[in-house]
Coordinates of C-alpha atoms in Angstrom, one line a residue:
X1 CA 82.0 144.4 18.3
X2 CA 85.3 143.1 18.0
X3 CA 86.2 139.8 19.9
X4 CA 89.1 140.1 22.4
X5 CA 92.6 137.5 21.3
X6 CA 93.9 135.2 24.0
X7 CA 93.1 134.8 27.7
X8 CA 94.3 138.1 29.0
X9 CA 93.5 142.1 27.9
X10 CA 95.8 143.6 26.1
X11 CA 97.0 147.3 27.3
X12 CA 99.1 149.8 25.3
X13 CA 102.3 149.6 27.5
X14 CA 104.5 153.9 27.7
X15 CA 107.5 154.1 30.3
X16 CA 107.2 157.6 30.7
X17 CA 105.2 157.0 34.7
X18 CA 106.2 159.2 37.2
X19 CA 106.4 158.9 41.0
X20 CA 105.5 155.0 40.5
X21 CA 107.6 153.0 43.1
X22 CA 108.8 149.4 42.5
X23 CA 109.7 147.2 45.2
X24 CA 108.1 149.4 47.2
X25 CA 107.5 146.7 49.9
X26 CA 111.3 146.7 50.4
X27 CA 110.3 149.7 53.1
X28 CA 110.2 147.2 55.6
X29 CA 113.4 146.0 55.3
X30 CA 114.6 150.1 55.8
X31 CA 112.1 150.0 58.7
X32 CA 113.9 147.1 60.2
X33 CA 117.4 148.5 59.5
X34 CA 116.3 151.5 61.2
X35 CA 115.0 149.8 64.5
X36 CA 117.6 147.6 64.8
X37 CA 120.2 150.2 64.9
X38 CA 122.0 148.3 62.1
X39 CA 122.9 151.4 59.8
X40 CA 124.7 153.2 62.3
X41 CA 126.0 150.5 63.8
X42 CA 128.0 149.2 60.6
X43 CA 128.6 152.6 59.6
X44 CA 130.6 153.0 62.8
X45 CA 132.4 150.0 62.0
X46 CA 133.1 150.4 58.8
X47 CA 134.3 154.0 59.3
X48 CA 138.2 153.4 59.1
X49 CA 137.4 152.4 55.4
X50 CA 135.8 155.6 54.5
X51 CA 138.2 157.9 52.1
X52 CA 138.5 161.6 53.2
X53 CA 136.4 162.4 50.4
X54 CA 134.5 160.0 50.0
X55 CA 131.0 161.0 49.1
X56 CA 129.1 157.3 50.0
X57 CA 129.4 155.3 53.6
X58 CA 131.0 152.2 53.1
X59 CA 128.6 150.9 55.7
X60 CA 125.4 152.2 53.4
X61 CA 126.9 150.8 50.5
X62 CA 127.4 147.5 52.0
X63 CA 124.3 147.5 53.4
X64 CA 122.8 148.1 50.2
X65 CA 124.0 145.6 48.7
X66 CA 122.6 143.6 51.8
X67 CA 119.1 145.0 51.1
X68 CA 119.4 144.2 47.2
X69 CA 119.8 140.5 47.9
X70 CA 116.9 140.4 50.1
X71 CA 114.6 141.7 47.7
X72 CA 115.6 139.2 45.5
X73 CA 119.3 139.9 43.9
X74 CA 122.2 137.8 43.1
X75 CA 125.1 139.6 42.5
X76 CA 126.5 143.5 43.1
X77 CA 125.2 145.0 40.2
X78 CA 121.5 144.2 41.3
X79 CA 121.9 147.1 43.3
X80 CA 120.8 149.0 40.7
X81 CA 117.1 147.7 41.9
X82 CA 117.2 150.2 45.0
X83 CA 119.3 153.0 43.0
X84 CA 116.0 153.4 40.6
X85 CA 114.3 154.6 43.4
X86 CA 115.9 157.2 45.8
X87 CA 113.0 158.5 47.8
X88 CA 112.8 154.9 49.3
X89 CA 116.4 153.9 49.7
X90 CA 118.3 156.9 49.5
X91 CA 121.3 157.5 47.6
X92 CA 123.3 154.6 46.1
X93 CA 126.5 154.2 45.0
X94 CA 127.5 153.4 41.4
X95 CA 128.5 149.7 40.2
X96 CA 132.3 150.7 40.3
X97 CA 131.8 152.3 44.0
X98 CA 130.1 149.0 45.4
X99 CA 132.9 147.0 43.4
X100 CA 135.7 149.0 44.4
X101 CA 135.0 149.0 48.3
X102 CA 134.6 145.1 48.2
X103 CA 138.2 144.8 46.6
X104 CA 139.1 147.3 49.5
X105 CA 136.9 144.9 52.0
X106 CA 138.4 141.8 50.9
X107 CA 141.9 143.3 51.0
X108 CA 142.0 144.0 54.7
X109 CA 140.6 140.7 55.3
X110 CA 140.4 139.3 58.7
X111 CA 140.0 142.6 60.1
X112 CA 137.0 144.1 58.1
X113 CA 135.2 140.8 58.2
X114 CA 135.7 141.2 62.4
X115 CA 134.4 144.7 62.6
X116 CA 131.2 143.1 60.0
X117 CA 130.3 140.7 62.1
X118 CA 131.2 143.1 65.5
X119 CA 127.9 145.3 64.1
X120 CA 126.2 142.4 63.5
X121 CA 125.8 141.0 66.6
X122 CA 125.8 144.7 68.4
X123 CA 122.3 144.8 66.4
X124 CA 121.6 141.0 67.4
X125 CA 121.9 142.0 70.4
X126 CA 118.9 144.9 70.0
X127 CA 116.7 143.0 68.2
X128 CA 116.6 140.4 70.3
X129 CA 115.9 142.6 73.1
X130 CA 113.1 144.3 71.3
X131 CA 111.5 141.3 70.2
X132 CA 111.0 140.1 74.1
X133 CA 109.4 136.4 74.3
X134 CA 109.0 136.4 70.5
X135 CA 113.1 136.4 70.7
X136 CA 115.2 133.1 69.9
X137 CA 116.4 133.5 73.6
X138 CA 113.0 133.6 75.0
X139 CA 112.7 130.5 76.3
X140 CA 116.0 131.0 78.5
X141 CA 117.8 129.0 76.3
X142 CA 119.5 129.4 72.5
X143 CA 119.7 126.2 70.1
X144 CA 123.0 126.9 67.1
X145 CA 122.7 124.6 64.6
X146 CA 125.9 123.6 62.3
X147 CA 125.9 122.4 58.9
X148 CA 127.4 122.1 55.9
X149 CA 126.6 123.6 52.5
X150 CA 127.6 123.2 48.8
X151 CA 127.5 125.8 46.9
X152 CA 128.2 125.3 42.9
X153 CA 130.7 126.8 40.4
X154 CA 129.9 127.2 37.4
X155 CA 133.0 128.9 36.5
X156 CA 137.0 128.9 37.9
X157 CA 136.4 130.4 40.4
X158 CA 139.9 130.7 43.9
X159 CA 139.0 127.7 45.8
X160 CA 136.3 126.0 44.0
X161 CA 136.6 122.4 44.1
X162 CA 134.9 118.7 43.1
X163 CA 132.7 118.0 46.0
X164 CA 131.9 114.8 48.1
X165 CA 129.0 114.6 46.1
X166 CA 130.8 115.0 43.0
X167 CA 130.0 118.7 42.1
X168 CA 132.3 121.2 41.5
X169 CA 132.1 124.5 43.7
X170 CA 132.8 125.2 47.3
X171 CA 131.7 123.6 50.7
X172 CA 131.1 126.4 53.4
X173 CA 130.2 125.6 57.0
X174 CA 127.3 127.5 58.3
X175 CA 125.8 128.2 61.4
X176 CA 122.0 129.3 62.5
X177 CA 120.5 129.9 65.5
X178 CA 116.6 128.1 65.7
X179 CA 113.6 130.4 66.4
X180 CA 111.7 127.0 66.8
X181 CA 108.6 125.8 66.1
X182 CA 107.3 129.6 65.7
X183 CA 109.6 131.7 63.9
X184 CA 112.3 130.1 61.3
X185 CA 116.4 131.2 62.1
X186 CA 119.3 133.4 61.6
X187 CA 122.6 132.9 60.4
X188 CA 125.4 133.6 63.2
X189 CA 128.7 131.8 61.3
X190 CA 129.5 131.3 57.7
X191 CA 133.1 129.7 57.0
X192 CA 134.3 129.7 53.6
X193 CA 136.1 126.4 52.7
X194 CA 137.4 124.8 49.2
X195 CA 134.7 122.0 47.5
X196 CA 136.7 119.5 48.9
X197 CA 137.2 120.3 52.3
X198 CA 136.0 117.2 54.9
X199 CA 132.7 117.5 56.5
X200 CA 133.8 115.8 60.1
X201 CA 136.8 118.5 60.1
X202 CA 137.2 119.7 63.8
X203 CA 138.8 122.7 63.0
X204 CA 136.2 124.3 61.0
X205 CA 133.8 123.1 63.3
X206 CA 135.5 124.7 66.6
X207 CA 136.3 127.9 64.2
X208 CA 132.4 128.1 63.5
X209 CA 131.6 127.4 66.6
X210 CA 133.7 130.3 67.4
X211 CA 132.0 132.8 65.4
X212 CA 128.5 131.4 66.2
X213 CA 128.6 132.3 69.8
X214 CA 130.1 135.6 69.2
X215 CA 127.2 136.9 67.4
X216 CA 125.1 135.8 70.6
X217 CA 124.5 138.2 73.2
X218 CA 127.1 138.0 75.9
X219 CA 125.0 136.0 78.2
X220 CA 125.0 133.4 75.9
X221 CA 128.6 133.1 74.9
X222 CA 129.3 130.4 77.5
X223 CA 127.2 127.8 79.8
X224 CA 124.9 125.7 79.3
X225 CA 122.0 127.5 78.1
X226 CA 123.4 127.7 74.9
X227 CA 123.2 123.9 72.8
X228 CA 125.4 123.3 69.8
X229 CA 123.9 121.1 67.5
X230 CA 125.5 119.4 64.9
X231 CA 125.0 115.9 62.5
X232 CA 127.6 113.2 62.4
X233 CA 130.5 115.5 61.1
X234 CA 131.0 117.5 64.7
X235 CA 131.6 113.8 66.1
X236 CA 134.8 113.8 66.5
X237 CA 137.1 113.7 69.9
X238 CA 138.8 117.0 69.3
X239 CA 135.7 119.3 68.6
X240 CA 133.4 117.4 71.6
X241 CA 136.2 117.9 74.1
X242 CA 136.3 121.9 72.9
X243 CA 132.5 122.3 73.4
X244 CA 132.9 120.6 77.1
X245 CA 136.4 122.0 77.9
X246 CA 136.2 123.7 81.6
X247 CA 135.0 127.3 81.4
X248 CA 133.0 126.6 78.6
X249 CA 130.5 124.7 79.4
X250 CA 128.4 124.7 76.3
X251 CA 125.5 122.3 76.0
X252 CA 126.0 119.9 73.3
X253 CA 124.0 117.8 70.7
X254 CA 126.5 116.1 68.1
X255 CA 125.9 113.2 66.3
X256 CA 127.7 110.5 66.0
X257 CA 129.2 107.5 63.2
X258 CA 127.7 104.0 64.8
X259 CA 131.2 102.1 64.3
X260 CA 130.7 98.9 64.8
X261 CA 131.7 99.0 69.0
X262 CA 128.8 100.6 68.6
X263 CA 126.7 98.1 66.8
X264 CA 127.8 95.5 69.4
X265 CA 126.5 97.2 72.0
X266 CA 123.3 97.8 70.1
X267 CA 123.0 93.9 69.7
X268 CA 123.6 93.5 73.9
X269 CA 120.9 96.0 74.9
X270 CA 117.8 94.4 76.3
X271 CA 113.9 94.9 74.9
X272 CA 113.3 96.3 78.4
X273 CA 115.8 99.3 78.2
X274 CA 114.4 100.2 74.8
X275 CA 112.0 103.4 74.8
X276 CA 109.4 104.4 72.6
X277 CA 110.3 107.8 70.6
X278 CA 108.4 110.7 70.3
X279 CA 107.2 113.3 68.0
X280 CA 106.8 117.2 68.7
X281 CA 103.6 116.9 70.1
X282 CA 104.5 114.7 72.7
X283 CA 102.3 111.1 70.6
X284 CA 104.5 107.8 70.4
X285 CA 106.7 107.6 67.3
X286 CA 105.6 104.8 65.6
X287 CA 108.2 102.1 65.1
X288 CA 111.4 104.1 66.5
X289 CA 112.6 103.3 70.0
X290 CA 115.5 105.0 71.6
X291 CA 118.5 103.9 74.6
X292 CA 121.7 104.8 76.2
X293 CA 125.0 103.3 75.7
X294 CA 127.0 102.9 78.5
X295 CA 130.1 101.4 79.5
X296 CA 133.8 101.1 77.3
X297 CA 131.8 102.8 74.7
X298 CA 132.2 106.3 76.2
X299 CA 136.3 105.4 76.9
X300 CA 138.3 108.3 75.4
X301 CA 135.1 111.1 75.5
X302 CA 135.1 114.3 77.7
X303 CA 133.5 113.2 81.2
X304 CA 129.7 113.7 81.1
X305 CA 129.0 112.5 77.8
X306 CA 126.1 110.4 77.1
X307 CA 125.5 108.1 73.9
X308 CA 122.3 107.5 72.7
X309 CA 120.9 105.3 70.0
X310 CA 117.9 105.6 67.9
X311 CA 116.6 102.8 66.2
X312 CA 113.4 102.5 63.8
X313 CA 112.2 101.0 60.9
X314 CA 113.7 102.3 57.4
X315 CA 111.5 103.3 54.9
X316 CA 110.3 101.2 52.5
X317 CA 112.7 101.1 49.8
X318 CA 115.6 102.3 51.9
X319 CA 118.8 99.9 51.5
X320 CA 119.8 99.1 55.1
X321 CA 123.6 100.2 55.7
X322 CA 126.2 96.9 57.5
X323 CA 126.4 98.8 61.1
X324 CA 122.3 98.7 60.9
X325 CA 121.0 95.7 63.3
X326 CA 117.6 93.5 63.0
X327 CA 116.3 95.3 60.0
X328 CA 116.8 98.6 62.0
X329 CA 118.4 101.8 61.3
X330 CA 120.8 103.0 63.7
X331 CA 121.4 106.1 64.5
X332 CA 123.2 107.3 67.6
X333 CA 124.2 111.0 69.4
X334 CA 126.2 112.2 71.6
X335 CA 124.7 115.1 74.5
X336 CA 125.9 116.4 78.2
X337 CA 122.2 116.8 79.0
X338 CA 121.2 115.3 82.4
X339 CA 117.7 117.1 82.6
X340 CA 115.6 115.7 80.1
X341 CA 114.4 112.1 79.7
X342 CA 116.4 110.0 76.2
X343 CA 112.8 110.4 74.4
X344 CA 113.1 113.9 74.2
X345 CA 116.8 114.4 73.8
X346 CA 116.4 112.2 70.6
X347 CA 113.2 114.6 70.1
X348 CA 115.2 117.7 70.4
X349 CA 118.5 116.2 68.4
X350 CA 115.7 115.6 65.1
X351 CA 114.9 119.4 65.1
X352 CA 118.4 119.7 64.1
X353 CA 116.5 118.8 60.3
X354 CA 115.5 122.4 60.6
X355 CA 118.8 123.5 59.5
X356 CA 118.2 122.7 56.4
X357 CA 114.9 125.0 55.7
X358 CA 117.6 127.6 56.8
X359 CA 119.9 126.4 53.8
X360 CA 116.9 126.7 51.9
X361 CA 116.4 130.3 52.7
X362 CA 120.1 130.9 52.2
X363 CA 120.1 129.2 48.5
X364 CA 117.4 131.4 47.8
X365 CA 119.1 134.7 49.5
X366 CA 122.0 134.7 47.5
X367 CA 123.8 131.8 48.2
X368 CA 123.1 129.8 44.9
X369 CA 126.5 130.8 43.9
X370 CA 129.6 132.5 44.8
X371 CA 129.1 135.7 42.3
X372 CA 133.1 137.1 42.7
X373 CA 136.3 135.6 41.6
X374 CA 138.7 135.5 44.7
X375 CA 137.7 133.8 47.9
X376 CA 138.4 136.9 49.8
X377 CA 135.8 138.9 47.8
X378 CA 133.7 135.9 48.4
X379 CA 134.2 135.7 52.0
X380 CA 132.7 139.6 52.3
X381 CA 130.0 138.5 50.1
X382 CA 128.9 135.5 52.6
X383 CA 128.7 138.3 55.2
X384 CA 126.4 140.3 52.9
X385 CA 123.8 137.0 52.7
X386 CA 124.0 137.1 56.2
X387 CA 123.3 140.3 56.5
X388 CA 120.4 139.6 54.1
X389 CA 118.8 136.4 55.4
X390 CA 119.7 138.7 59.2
X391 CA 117.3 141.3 57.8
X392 CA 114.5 138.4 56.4
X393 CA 114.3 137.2 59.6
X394 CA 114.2 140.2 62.0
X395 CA 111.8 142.1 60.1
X396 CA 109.0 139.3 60.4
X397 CA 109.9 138.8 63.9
X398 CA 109.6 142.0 65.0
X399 CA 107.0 143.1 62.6
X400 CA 104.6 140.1 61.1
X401 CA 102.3 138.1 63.0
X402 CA 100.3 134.7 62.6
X403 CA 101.2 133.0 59.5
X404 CA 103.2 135.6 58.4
X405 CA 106.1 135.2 60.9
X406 CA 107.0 132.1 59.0
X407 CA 106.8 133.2 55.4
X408 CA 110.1 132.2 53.9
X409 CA 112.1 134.7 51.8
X410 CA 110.6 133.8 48.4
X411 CA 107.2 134.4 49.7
X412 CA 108.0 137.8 51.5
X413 CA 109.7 139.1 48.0
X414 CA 106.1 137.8 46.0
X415 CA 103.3 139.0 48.8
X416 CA 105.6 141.9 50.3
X417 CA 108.4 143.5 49.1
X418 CA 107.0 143.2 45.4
X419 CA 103.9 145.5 45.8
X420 CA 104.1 148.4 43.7
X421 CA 103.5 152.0 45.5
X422 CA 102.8 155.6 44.5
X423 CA 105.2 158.6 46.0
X424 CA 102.8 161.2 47.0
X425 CA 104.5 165.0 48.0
X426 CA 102.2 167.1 49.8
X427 CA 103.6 170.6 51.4
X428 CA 106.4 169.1 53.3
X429 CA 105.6 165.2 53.7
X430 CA 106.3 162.4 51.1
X431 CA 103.6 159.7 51.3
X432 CA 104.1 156.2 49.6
X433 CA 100.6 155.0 48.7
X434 CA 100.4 151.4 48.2
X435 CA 98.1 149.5 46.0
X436 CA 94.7 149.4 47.7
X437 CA 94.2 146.2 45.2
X438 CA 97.2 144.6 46.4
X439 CA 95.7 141.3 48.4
X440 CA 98.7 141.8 51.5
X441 CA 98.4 145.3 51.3
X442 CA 96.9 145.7 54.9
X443 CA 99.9 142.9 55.9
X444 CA 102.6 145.5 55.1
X445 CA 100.7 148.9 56.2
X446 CA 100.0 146.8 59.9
X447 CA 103.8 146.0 59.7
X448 CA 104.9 149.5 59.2
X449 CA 103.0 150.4 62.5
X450 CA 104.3 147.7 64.4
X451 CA 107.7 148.3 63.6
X452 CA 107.0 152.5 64.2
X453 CA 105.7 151.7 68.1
X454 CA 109.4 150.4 68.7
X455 CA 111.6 153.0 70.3
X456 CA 114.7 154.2 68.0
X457 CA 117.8 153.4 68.9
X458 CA 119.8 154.8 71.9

């Protein structure tokens, strides 16, 4: 009997399989795409761009590109993934058909980005609607979160610049709407800018802003149950006084630089108007107390604006900063709010952290790097991540329950969209036969039913 070598069998590899399916998980992405009306929607849109005779949709193409990322790709040509296997993903366009209709994309610029991002939020709109309480707006209420991201060059690439924190690559300003605690969040603005553009800029912030809230359903686009949330670069005078200019009437969350009027009425506030903070389950915070500034401080600010401070102990090792007070860190943020006690303002103006797992999820859906040369093909390619990360976050949300519904995209592509399947044809019907071995098997079969009780679209 001969003894086996190393840890693992060995097996006599042929690539002549038939009817084998890869990435066959990737069907509940098509699933999603399906329910949420988004094929047709940006098929319609993209319809001006479609030559005479043409034999692809620019709005399938695009969309496949979309679909590629999400699975796991990083540039165009990955497309090839879902081109291997027609019976799952249909027919898709050659490498030079997918790069030629993003020159023709990036060309028109302004106007095919708007008629993008007008199909976007028409689908939005849908799957929100479908989704009911498990919707970001079920609550009553929708929470947009602004931040910045860098995104590294590795090559010249239009627009790439050193960074603030001495990279090299570009600086785009993002916006995400927060599912909270239960779900994770989708991306409503994404606003190319050079590595060196300034974080506290209140153009790009108002122009984000701007494209945030027209992804939202209409309802939402003004008043104040929708909250922008920013960190200390929305604090400035210009884009405050936007988000609280008559007829708007946004709620706002923005923090704010503690100059050092600041710190002197930090140092003037008593022990007795000092407030414990809290954590998300409603305990005491341990060693963080919270207040409101009032008086000269608020001078020069839109009318309704209240300042509050946090202060707490740093942790150890942290190097306190000159406007910190007492061996405190300050930290302080702005908020029209009236309704809600300072504890939980300060509560709900933390959350804003939760950004960052959506940059995360972004770095790891296609936003590592800029893949194309010119900043206008880069700009459609930030609408394909959306698109992308869009998808990643509908599908569980309409379709995944329990833990599931928070899975991030890495661990969708390992447990889901990775599991290999087997395209049956009997008579008439194709079947795709997923590994019974597969451990999340059952996860993506009880998916698929889910998402096939929702009605089609219109």
């Amino acid at each position: 009997m001969k003894k086996g070598i190393g840890s693992y069998p060995r097996v006599r590899i042929e690539g002549g399989g038939r009817a084998v399916v890869s990435q066959a998980g990737g069907v509940l992405l098509v699933e999603t795409v399906r329910k949420a009306g988004l094929d047709t929607a940006i098929s319609a849109a993209l319809a001006p761009w479609r030559k005479p005779r043409a034999v692809h949709d620019p709005g399938k193409v695009l969309l496949d590109v979309a679909l590629a990322v999400a699975v796991g790709g990083g540039c165009l040509a990955d497309v090839g993934m879902l081109r291997a296997e027609p019976a799952v993903f249909g027919p898709v366009a050659s490498d030079p058909t997918v790069s030629r209709l993003i020159d023709t994309l990036a060309a028109s610029g302004e106007k095919a980005l708007g008629a993008i991002r007008a199909a976007r939020a028409e689908a939005r709109s849908r799957v929100w609607k479908l989704a009911g309480a498990g919707a970001p707006d079920g609550g009553g209420s929708v929470t947009v979160g602004l931040d910045g991201v860098l995104v590294l060059a590795h090559s010249e690439k239009e627009d790439a610049a050193p960074t603030w924190k001495r990279t090299y690559g570009h600086h785009p300003l993002m916006g995400f709407v927060d599912h909270g605690p239960g779900g994770t969040g989708e991306p409503v603005a994404a606003l190319l800018r050079p590595g060196n553009a300034g974080s506290n800029t209140a153009a790009d912030h108002i122009t984000a802003a701007r494209l945030a809230l027209a992804q939202l359903p209409k309802e939402y686009r003004r008043g104040r149950r929708t909250l922008i949330r920013t960190d200390s670069a929305g604090g400035t005078h210009a884009f405050v006084a936007w988000l609280a200019q008559r007829g708007r009437w946004l709620s706002y969350s923005v923090g704010m630089t503690v100059t050092e009027q600041v710190h002197q009425h930090v140092l003037k506030v008593p022990a007795s108007a000092w407030t414990p903070a809290v954590e998300t389950g409603g305990q005491v915070r341990d060693g963080a107390w919270v207040a409101e500034l009032t008086g000269d401080v608020l001078h020069g600010w839109p009318k309704g604006m209240r300042l509050i401070v946090r202060k707490g102990r740093p942790h150890p090792g942290a190097q306190l900063r000159i406007a910190d007070a007492d061996g405190m860190r300050l930290t302080c943020f702005a908020t029209n709010t009236t309704s809600l006690p300072i504890a939980e303002l300060e509560l709900r103006h933390r959350l804003r952290a939760r950004a960052e797992d959506r940059i995360r999820a972004a770095r790891a859906t296609g936003l590592r790097n800029l893949p194309l040369h010119r900043t206008a093909q880069n700009r459609i390619w930030l609408e394909i991540v959306q698109i992308a990360l869009d998808l990643l976050v509908w599908m569980p949300m309409l379709a995944l329950t329990g833990k599931a519904r928070l899975w991030e995209p890495r661990r969708l592509r390992l447990r889901l969209f990775t599991a290999a399947g087997q395209l049956v044809t009997t008579s008439r019907r194709r079947i795709l036969r997923l590994a019974r071995h597969w451990p999340w098997t059952h996860v993506i079969t009880d998916a698929l039913e889910r998402l096939a009780l929702l009605p089609n679209p219109g």
